Short mmCIF file of C-alpha atoms in Angstrom, two decimals:
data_model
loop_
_atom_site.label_atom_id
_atom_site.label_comp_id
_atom_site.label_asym_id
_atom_site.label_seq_id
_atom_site.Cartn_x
_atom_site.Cartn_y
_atom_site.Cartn_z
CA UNK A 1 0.00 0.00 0.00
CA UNK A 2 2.71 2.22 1.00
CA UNK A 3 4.68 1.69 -2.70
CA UNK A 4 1.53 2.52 -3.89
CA UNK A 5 1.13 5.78 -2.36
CA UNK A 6 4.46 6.58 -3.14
CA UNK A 7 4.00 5.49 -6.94
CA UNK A 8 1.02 7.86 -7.06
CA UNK A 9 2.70 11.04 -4.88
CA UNK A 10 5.55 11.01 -7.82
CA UNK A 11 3.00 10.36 -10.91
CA UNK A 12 1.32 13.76 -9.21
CA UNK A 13 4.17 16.06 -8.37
CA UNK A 14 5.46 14.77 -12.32
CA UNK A 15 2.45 16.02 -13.78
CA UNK A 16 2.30 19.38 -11.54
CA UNK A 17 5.88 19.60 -13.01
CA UNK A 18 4.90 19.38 -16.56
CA UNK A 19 1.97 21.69 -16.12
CA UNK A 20 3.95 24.26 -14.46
CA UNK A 21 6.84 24.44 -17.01
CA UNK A 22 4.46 24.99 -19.95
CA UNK A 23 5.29 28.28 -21.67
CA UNK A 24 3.50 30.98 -21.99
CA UNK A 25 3.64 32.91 -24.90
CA UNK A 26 5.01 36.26 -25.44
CA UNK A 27 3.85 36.85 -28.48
CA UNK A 28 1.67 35.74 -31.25
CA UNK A 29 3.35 35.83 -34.38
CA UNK A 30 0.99 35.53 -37.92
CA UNK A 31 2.46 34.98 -41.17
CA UNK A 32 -0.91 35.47 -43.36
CA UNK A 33 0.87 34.77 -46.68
CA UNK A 34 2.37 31.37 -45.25
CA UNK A 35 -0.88 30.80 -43.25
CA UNK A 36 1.19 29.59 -40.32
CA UNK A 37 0.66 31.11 -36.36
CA UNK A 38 3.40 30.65 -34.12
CA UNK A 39 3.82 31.05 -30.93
CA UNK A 40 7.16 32.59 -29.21
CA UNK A 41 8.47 32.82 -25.93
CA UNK A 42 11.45 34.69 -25.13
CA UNK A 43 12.31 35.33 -29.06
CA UNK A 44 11.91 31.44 -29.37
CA UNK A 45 8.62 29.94 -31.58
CA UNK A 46 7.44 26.80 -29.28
CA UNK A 47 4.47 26.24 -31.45
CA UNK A 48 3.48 26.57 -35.02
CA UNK A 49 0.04 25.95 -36.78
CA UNK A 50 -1.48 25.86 -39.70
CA UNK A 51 -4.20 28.43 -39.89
CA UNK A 52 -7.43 29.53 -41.97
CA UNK A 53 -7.92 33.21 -42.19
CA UNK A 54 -10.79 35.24 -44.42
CA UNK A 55 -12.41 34.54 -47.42
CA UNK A 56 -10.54 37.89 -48.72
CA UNK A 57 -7.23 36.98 -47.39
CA UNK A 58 -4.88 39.72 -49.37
CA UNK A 59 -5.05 43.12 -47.86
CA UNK A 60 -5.71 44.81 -44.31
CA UNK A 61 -9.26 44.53 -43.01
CA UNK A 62 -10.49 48.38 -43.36
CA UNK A 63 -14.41 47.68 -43.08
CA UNK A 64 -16.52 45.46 -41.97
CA UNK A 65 -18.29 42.89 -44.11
CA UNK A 66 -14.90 42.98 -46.32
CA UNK A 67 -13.98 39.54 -44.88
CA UNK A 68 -10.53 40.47 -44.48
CA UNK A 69 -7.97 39.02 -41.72
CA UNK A 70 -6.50 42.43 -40.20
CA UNK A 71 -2.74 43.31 -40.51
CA UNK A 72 -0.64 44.94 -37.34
CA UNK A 73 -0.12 44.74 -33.85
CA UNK A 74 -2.78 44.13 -31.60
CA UNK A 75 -3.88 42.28 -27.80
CA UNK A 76 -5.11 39.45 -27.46
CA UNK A 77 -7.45 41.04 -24.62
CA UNK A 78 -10.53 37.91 -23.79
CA UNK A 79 -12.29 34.81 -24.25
CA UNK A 80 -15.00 34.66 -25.42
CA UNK A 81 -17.60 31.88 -23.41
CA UNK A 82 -20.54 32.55 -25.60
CA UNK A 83 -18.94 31.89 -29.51
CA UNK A 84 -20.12 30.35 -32.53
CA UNK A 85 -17.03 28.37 -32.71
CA UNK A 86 -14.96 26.22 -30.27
CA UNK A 87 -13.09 28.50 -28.40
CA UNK A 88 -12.25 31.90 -29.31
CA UNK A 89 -9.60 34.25 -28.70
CA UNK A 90 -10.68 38.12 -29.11
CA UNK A 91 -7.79 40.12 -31.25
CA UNK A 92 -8.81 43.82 -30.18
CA UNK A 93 -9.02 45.23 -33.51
CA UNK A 94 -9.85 47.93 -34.61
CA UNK A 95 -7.27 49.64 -33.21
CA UNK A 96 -7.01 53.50 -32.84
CA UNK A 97 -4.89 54.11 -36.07
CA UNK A 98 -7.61 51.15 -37.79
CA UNK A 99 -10.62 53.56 -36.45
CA UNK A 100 -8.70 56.41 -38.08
CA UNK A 101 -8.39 54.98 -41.62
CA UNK A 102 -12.37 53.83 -41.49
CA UNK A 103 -13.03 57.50 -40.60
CA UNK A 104 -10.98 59.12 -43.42
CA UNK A 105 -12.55 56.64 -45.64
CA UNK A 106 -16.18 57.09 -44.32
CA UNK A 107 -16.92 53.53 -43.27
CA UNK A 108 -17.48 51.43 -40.15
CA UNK A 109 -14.45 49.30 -39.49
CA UNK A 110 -16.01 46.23 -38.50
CA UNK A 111 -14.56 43.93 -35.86
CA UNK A 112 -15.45 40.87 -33.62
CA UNK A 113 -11.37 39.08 -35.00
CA UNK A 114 -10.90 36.25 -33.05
CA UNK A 115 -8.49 33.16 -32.97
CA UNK A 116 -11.13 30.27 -32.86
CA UNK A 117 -11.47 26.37 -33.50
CA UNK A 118 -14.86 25.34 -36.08
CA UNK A 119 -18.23 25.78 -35.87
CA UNK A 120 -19.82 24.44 -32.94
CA UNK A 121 -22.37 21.69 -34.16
CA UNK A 122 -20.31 20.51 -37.36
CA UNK A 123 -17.76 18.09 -37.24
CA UNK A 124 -16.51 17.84 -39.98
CA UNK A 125 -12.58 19.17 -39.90
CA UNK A 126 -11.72 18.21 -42.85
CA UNK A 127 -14.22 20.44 -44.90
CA UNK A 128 -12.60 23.76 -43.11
CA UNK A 129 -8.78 22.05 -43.66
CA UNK A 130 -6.78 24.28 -46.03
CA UNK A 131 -9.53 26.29 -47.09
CA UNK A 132 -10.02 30.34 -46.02
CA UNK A 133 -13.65 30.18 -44.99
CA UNK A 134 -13.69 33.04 -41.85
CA UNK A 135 -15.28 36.26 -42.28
CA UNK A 136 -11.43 37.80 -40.84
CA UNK A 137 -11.11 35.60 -38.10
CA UNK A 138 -8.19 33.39 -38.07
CA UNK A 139 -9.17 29.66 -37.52
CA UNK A 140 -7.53 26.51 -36.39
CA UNK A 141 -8.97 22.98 -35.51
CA UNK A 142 -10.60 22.04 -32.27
CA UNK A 143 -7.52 20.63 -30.65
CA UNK A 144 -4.84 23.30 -31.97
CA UNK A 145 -7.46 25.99 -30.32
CA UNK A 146 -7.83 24.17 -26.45
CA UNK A 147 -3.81 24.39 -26.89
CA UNK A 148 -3.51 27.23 -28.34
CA UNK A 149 -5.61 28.67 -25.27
CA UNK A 150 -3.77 26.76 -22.65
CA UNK A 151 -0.42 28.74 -23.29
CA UNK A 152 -1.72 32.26 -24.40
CA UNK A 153 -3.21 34.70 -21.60
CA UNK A 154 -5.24 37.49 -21.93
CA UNK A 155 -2.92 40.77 -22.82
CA UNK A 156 -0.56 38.58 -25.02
CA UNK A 157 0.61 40.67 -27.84
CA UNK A 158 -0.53 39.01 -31.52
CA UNK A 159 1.63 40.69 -35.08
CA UNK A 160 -0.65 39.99 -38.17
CA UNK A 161 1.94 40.20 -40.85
CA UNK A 162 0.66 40.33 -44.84
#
C-alpha cells in the first residue's frame, strides 16, 4: 500500500511539473501569406500551426463585411464563453490608427477578429482544412485551439503580418 502511495505522490508532483513548465507565450506571431501562427516565448517559436484566415485573405481589413484578416499589432485582450465556434480568442481590432483609416474613408471598421477552432455543431474538420472560410477571423482545428488557449493569456501581444 505504501509503494503505492508513493508510486502515485511522484505520478502527481510529475504532472504538476509538466503543467507548471508549460510556456507561456510572449507573443503571437501571424504569417498570413504562409498561413502559419506561431507562438514565441522569449524570441523562441514553441508552437506553429497551420491556420485559416478570411475569405478575402490579401489586404488589411479596413471595413466590416470585407472579410478580411486584419494586418498589425494588436492584444489578445478575452475569451469569449458565448462563440459560434470552439473557443475563441478576441484580437482587439480595430485599433485607434484602424478607427482612423475607417473615418478618413467614411466607413465602419467592422470587428469581432478572433483566434477560434470550427463551428460548434459541425464536425466535420476536414471540410474547413486548407480552405479560407472566416469572415477575418483566423481559424484553427478544435484541438490546436484548447492548446492554443492553454499557453496564451489574456494581454498577449498578436503581429498579423501580410
Amino acid at each position: 500500500m505504501k509503494k503505492l502511495l508513493f508510486i502515485l505522490l511522484v505520478v502527481a508532483s510529475q504532472s504538476v511539473m509538466a503543467f507548471s513548465d508549460r510556456p507561456t507565450a510572449d507573443l503571437v506571431l501571424v504569417k498570413k501569406a504562409e498561413r502559419k501562427m506561431f507562438l514565441i516565448k522569449n524570441d523562441t517559436v514553441f508552437r506553429e500551426y497551420n491556420i485559416s484566415l478570411g475569405k478575402q485573405p490579401v489586404g488589411h481589413k479596413q471595413k466590416r463585411g470585407d472579410n478580411r484578416t486584419p494586418e498589425g499589432l494588436y492584444t489578445l485582450d478575452f475569451r469569449n464563453r458565448q462563440s459560434k465556434f470552439h473557443l475563441s480568442l478576441h484580437i482587439d481590432y480595430p485599433n485607434q490608427q484602424d478607427r482612423l483609416k475607417a473615418q478618413q474613408l467614411g466607413v465602419d471598421p467592422g470587428g469581432d477578429i478572433f483566434i477560434h477552432g470550427l463551428p460548434n455543431g459541425k464536425n466535420m474538420p476536414l471540410v474547413y482544412e486548407g480552405v479560407d472560410w472566416t469572415r477575418g477571423c483566423i481559424a484553427v482545428n478544435n484541438p490546436q485551439i484548447r492548446e492554443i488557449a492553454q499557453y496564451v493569456s489574456d494581454g498577449t501581444p498578436i503581429r498579423i503580418a501580410p
